[in-house]
mmCIF file of C-alpha atoms and ligand atoms in Angstrom:
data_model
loop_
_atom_site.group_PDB
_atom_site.id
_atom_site.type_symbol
_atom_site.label_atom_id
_atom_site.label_comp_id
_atom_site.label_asym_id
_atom_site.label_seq_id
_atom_site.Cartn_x
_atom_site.Cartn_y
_atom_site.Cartn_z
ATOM 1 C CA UNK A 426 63.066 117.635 105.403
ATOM 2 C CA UNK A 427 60.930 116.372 108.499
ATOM 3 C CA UNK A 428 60.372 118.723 111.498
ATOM 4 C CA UNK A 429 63.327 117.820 112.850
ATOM 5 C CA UNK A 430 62.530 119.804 116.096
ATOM 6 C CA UNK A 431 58.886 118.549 116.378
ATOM 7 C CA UNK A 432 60.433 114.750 116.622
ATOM 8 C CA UNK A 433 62.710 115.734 118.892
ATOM 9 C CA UNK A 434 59.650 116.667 121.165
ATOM 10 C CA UNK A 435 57.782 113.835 120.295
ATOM 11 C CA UNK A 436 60.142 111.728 121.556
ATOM 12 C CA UNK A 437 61.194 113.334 124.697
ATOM 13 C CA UNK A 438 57.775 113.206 125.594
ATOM 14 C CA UNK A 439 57.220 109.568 124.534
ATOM 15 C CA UNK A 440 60.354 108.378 126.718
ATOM 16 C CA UNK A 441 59.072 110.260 129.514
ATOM 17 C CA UNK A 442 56.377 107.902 129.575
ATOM 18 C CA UNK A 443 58.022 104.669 129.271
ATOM 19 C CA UNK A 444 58.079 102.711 132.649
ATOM 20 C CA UNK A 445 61.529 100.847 132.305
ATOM 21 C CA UNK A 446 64.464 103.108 131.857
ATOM 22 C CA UNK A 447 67.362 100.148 131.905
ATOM 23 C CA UNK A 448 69.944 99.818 135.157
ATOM 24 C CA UNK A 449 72.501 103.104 135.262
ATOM 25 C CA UNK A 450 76.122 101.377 135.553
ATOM 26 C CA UNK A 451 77.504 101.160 139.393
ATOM 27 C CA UNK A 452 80.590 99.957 138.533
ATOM 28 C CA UNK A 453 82.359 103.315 138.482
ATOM 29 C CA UNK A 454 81.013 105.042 142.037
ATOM 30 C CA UNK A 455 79.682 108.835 140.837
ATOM 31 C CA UNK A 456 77.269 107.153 137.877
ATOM 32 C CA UNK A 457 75.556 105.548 140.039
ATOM 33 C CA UNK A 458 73.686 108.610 141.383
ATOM 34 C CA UNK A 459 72.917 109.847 138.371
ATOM 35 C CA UNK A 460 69.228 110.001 137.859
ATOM 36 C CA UNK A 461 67.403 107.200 135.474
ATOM 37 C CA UNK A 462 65.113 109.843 134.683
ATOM 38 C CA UNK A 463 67.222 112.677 132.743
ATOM 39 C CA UNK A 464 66.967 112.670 128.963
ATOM 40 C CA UNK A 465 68.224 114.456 126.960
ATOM 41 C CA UNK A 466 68.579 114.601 122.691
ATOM 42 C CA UNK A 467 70.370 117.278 120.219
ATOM 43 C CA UNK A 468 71.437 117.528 116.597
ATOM 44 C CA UNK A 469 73.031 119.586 114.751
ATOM 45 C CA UNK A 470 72.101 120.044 110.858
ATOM 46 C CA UNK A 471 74.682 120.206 107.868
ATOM 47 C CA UNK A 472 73.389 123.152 107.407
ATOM 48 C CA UNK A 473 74.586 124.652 111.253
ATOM 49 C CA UNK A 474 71.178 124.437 112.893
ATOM 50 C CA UNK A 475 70.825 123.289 116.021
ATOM 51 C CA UNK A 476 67.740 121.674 117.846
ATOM 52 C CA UNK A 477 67.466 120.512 121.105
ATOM 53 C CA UNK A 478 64.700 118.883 123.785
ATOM 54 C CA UNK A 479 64.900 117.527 127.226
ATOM 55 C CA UNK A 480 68.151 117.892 129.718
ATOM 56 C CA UNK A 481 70.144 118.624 126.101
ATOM 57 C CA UNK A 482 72.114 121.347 128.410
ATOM 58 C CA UNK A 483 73.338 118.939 131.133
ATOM 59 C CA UNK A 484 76.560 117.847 131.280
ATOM 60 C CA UNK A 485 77.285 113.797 131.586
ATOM 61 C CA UNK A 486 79.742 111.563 131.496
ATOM 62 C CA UNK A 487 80.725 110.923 127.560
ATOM 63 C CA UNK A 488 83.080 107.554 128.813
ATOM 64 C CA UNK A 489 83.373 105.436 125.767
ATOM 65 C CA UNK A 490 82.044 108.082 123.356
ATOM 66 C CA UNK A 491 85.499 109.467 124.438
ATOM 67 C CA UNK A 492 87.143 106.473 122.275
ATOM 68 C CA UNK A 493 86.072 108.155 119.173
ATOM 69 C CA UNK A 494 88.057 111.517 119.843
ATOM 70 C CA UNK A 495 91.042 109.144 121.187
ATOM 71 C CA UNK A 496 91.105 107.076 117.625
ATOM 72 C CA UNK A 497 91.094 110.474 115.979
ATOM 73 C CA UNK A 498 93.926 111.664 118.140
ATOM 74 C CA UNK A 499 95.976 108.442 117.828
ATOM 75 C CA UNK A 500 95.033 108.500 113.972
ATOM 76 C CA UNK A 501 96.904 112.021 113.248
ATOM 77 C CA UNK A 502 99.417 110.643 115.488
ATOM 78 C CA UNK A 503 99.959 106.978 114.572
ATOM 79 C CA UNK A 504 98.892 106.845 110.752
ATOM 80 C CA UNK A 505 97.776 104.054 109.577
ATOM 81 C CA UNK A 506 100.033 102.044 111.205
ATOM 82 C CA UNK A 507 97.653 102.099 114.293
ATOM 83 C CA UNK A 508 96.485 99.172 112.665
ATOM 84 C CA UNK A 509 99.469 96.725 113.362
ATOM 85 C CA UNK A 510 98.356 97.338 116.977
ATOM 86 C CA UNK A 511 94.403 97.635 117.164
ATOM 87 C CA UNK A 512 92.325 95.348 114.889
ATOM 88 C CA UNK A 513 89.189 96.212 113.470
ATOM 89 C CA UNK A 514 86.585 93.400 113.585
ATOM 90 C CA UNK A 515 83.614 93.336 115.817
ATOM 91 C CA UNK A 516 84.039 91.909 119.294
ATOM 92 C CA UNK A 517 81.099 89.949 119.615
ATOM 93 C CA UNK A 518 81.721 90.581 123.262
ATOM 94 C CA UNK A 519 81.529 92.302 126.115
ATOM 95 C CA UNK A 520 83.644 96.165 126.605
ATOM 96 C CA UNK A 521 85.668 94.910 129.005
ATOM 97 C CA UNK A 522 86.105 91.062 128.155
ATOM 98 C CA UNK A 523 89.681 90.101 129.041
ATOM 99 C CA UNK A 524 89.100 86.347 127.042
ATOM 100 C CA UNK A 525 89.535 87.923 123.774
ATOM 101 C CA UNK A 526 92.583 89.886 124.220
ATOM 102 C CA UNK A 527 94.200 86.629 125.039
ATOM 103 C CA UNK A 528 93.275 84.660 121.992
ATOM 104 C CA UNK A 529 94.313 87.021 119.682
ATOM 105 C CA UNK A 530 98.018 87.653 121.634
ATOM 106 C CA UNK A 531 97.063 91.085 122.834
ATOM 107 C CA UNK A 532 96.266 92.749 119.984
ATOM 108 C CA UNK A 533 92.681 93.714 120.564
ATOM 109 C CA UNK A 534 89.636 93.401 118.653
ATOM 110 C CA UNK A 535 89.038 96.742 117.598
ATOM 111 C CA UNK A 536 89.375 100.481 119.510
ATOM 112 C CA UNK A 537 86.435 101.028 120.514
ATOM 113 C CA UNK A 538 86.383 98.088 123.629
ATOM 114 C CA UNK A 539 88.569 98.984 126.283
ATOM 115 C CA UNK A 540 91.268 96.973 125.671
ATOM 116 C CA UNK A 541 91.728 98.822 121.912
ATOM 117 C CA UNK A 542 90.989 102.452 123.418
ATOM 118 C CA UNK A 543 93.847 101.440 126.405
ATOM 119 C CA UNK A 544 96.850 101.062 122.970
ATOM 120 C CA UNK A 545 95.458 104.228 121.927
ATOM 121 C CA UNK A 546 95.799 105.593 124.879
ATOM 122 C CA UNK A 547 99.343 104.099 125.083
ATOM 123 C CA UNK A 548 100.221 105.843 121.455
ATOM 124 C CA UNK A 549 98.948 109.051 122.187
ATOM 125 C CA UNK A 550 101.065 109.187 125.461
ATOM 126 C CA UNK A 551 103.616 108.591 123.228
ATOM 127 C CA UNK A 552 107.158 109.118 124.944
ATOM 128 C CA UNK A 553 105.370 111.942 126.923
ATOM 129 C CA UNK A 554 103.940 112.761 130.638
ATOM 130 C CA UNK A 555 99.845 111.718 130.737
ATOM 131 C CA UNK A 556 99.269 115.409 132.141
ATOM 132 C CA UNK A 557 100.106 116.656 128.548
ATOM 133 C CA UNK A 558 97.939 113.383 126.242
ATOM 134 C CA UNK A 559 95.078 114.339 128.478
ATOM 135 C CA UNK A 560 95.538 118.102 127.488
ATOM 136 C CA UNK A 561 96.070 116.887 123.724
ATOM 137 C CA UNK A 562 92.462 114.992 124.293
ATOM 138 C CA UNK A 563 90.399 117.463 126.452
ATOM 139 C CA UNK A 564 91.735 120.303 122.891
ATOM 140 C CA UNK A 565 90.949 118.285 120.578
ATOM 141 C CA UNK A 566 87.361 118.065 121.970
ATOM 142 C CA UNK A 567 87.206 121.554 122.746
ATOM 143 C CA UNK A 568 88.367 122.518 119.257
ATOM 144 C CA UNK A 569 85.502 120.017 117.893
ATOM 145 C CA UNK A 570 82.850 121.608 119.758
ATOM 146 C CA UNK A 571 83.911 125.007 119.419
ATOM 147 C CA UNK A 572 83.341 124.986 123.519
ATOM 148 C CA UNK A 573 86.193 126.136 125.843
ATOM 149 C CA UNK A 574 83.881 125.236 129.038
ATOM 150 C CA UNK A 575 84.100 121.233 128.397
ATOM 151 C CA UNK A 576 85.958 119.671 131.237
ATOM 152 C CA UNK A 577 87.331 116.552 132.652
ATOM 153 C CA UNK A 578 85.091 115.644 135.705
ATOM 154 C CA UNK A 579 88.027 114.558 138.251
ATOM 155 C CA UNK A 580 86.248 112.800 140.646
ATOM 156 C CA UNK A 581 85.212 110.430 138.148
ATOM 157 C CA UNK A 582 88.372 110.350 136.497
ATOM 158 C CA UNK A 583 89.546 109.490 140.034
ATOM 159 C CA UNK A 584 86.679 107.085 141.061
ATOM 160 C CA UNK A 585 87.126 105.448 138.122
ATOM 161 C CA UNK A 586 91.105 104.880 138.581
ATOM 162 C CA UNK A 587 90.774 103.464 142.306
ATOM 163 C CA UNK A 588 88.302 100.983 140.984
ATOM 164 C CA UNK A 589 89.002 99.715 137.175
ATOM 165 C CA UNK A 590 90.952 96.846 137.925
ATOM 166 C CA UNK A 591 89.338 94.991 135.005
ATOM 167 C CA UNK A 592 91.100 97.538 132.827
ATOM 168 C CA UNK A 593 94.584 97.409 134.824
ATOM 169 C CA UNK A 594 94.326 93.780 134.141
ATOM 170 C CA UNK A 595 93.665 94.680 130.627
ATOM 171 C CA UNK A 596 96.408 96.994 130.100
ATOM 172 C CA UNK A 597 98.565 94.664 131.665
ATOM 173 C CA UNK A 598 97.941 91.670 129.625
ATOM 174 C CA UNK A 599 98.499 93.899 126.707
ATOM 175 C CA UNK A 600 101.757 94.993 127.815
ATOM 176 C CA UNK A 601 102.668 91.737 128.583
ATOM 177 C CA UNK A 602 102.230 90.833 124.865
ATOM 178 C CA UNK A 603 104.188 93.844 124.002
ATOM 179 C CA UNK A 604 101.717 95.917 123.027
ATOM 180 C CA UNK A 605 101.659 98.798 125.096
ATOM 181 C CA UNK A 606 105.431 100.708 125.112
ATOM 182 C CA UNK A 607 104.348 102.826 128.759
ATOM 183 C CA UNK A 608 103.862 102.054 131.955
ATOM 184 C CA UNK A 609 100.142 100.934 132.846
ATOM 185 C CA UNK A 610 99.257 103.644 135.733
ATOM 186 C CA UNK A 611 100.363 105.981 133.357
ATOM 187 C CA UNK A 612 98.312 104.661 130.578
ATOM 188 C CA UNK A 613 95.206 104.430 132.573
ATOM 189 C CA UNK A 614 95.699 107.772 133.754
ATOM 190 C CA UNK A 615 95.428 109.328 130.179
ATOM 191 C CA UNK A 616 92.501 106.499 129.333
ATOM 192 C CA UNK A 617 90.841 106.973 132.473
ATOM 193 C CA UNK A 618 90.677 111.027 131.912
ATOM 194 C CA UNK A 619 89.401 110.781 128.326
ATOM 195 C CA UNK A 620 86.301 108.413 129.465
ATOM 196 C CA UNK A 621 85.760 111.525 132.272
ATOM 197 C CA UNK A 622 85.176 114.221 129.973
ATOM 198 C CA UNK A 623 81.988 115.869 131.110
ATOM 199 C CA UNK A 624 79.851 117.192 127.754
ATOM 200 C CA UNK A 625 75.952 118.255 127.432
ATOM 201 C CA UNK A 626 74.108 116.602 124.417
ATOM 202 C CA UNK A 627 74.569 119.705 122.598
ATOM 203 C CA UNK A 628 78.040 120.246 123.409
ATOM 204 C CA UNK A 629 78.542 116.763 121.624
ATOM 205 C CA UNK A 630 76.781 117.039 118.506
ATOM 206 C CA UNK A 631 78.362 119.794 118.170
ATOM 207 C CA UNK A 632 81.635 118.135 118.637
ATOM 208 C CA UNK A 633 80.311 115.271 116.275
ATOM 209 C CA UNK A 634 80.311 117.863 113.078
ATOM 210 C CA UNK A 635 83.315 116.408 111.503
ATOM 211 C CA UNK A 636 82.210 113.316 111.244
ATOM 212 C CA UNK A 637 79.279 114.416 109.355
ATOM 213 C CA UNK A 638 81.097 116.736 107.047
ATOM 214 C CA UNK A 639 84.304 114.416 106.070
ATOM 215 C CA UNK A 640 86.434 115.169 108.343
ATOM 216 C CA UNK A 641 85.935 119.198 108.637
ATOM 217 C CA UNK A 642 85.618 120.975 111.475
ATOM 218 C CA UNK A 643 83.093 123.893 110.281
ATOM 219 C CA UNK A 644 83.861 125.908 113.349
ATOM 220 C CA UNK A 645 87.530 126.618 112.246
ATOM 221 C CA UNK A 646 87.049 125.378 108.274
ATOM 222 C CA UNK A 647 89.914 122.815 108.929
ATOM 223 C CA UNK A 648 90.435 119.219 108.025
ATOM 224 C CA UNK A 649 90.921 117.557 111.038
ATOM 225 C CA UNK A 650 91.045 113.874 109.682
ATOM 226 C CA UNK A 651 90.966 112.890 105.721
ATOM 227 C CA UNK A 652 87.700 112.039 104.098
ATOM 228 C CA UNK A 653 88.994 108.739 103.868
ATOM 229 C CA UNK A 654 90.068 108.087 107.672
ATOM 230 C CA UNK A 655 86.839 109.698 108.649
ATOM 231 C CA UNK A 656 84.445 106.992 106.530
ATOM 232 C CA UNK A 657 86.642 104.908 108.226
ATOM 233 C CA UNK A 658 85.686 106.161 111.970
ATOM 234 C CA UNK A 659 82.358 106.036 111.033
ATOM 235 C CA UNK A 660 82.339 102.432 109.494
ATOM 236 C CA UNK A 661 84.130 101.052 112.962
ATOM 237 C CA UNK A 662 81.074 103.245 114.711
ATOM 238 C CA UNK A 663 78.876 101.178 112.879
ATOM 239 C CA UNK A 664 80.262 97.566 113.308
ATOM 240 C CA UNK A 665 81.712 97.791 116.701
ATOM 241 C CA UNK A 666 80.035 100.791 118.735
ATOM 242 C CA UNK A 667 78.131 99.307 120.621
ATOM 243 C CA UNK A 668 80.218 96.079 121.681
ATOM 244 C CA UNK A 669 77.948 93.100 121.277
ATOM 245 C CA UNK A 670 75.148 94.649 120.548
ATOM 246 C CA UNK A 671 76.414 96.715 117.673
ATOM 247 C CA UNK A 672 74.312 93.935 115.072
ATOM 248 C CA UNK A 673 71.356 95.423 116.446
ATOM 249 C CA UNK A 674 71.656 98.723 116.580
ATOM 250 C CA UNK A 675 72.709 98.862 112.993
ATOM 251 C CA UNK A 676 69.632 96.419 112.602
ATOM 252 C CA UNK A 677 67.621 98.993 114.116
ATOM 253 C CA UNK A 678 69.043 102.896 113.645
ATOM 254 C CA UNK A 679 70.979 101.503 110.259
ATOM 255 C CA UNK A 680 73.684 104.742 111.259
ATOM 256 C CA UNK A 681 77.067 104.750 112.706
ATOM 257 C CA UNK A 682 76.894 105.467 116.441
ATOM 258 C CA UNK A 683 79.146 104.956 119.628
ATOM 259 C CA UNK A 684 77.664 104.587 123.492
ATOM 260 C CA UNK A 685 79.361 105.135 126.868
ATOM 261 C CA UNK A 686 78.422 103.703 130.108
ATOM 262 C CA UNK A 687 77.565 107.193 131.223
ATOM 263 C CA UNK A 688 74.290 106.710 128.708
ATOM 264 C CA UNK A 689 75.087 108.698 126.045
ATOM 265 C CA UNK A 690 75.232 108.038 122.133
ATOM 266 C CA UNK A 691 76.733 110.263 119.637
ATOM 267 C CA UNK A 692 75.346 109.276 116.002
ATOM 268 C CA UNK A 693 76.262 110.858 112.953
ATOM 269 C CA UNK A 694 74.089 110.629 109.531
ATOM 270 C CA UNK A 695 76.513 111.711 106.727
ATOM 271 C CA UNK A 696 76.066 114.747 105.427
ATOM 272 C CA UNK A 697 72.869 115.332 107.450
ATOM 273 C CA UNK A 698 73.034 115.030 110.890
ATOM 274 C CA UNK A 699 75.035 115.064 114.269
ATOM 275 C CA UNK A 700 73.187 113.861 117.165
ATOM 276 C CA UNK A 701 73.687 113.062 120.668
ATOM 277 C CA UNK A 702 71.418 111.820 122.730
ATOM 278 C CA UNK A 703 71.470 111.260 126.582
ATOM 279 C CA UNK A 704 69.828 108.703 128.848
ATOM 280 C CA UNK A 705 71.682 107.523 132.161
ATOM 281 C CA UNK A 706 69.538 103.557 132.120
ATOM 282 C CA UNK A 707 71.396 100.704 129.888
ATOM 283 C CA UNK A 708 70.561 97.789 129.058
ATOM 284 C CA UNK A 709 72.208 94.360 129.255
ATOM 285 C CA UNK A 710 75.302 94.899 127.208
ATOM 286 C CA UNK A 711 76.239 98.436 128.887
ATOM 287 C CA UNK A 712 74.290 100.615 125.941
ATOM 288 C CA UNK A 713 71.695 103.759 126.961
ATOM 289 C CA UNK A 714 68.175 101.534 126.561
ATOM 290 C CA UNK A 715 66.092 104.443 125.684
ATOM 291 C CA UNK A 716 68.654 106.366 124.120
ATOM 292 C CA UNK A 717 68.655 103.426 121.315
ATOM 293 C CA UNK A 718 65.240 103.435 121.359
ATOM 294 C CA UNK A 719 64.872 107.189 120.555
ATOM 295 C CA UNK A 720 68.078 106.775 117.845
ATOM 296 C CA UNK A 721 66.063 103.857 116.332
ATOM 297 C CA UNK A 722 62.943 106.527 115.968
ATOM 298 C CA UNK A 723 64.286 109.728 115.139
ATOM 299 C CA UNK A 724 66.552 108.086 112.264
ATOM 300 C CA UNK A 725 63.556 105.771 111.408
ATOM 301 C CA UNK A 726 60.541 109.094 111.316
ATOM 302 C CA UNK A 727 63.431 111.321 110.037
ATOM 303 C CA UNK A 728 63.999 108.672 106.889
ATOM 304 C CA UNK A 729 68.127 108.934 107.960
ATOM 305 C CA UNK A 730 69.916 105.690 107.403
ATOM 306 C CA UNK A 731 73.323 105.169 105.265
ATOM 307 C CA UNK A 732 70.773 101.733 103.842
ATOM 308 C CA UNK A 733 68.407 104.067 101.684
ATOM 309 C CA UNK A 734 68.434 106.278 98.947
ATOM 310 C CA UNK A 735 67.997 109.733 100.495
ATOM 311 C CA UNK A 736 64.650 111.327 99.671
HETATM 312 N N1 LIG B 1009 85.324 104.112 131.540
HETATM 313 C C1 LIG B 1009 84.531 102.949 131.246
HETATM 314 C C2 LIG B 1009 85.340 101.687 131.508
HETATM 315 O O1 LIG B 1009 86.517 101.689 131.292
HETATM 316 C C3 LIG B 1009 84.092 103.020 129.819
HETATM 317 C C4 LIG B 1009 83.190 101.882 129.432
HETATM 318 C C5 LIG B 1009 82.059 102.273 128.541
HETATM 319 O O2 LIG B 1009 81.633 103.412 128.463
HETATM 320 N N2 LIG B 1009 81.507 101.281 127.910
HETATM 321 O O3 LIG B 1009 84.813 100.693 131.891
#
């Protein structure tokens, strides 16, 4: 195998260098000061080793990276019966496009836009109070990472509630089709807090393991999700991840991945590599810009992609 640890350097040092670092999001208040210049990159190997480079210690906001942990959640929860309420087709649009949602009578697209992480939210507050689903979330995580210090970061949570009103309006429109069975403030609260979780790049590709190693969490040896559901996870990483511009990150990094507005990407190489990679500037469609654009060369130098034989 390559020297994993001398890409990782390579690349921290070549994004250092590069003059345009994308716009960070100032939609939700508290990402907004977070500086364009952090980076940060981590994996974890199959075989348990971990390398790092750059702010890989820092903690940052995971937002819609969140949306994988909440499908797994909903998953043990729901079954497969999730299904009947979250499609799973490619938006072709933007993460928080209300048009859509419309169109297709409130069902959305797939679960990892907004509108498909709010049902999920919906199911895994179940018939009970949002304190406890964003307990259930903030475990699971822990559990995946093998990290009791991850946290919810409640002044984002909170920033994030007083201002989403494309999401209220999204929540509401699916309740108004019948789709979501709680009340929206509550199921914002629970969505909201999941999309807050604070984790460093290490602490997520740490918590990325399972899907590496179908569906097995190697910190506690248990299955957390079938083999099956998990190819599943990281087939809908790799079609809808990165909203309308998951064609071209599969085009370019040719390995499942999901993004949050907070600039981070979690991207998992079956059976080789977890990796999570941090940098606060996106570009147009809401996605890290150099984060991508270190993805695209560590899997590309590295010779990771599910398109070719392995070496
Ligand atoms: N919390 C963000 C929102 O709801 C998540 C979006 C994202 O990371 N793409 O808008």
């Amino acid at each position: 195998m390559a020297d994993i640890q001398h890409l990782i350097d390579i690349i921290v040092e070549e994004m250092r260098e590069r003059p345009d670092k994308g716009r960070v999001a100032d939609y939700i208040p508290p990402l907004a000061h977070v500086s364009p210049d952090k980076f940060g990159m981590a994996v974890v190997l199959a075989d348990g080793r971990m390398l790092c480079g750059g702010d890989a210690q820092e903690p940052f906001s995971i937002q819609s990276i969140s949306k994988v942990f909440s499908l797994t959640l909903a998953l043990g929860m729901a079954g497969d019966g999730l299904w009947n309420r979250v499609g799973r087709e490619p938006s072709g649009s933007a993460f928080n496009s209300i048009v859509q949602l419309e169109r297709e009578q409130g069902v959305p697209r797939n679960p990892f836009i907004n509108a498909g992480a709010i049902v999920m939210s919906d199911i895994i507050l179940g018939r009970g109070e949002p304190r406890e689903a964003i307990g259930q979330t903030l475990r699971l995580v822990r559990d995946l990472a093998g990290d009791d210090m991850i946290a919810i970061d409640e002044h984002v949570a909170r920033a994030e509630l007083a201002t989403g009103f494309r999401n209220e309006a999204l929540a509401a429109y699916a309740k108004a089709f019948g789709n979501l069975n709680n009340e929206v403030d509550r199921v914002l609260g629970v969505y909201s807090h999941a999309c807050a979780i604070a984790m460093s790049c290490a602490q997520l590709a740490m918590a990325g393991r399972y899907l590496m190693l179908g569906g097995r969490n190697p910190e506690t040896g248990k299955q957390v999700l079938s083999p099956h559901r998990t190819r599943r996870i990281n087939a809908l990483m790799m079609t809808c991840g990165h909203y309308d511009n998951s064609g071209e990150f599969a085009f370019r990094v040719g390995l499942p991945g999901k993004s949050g507005v907070g600039g981070g990407i979690l991207l998992i190489a079956p059976g080789v590599a977890s990796v999570a990679v941090w940098a606060p500037g996106l570009n147009a469609q809401g996605n890290s810009l150099l984060g991508s654009i270190a993805l695209e060369r560590l899997a590309g130098r590295a010779g990771w992609s599910v398109f070719e034989p392995r070496g």
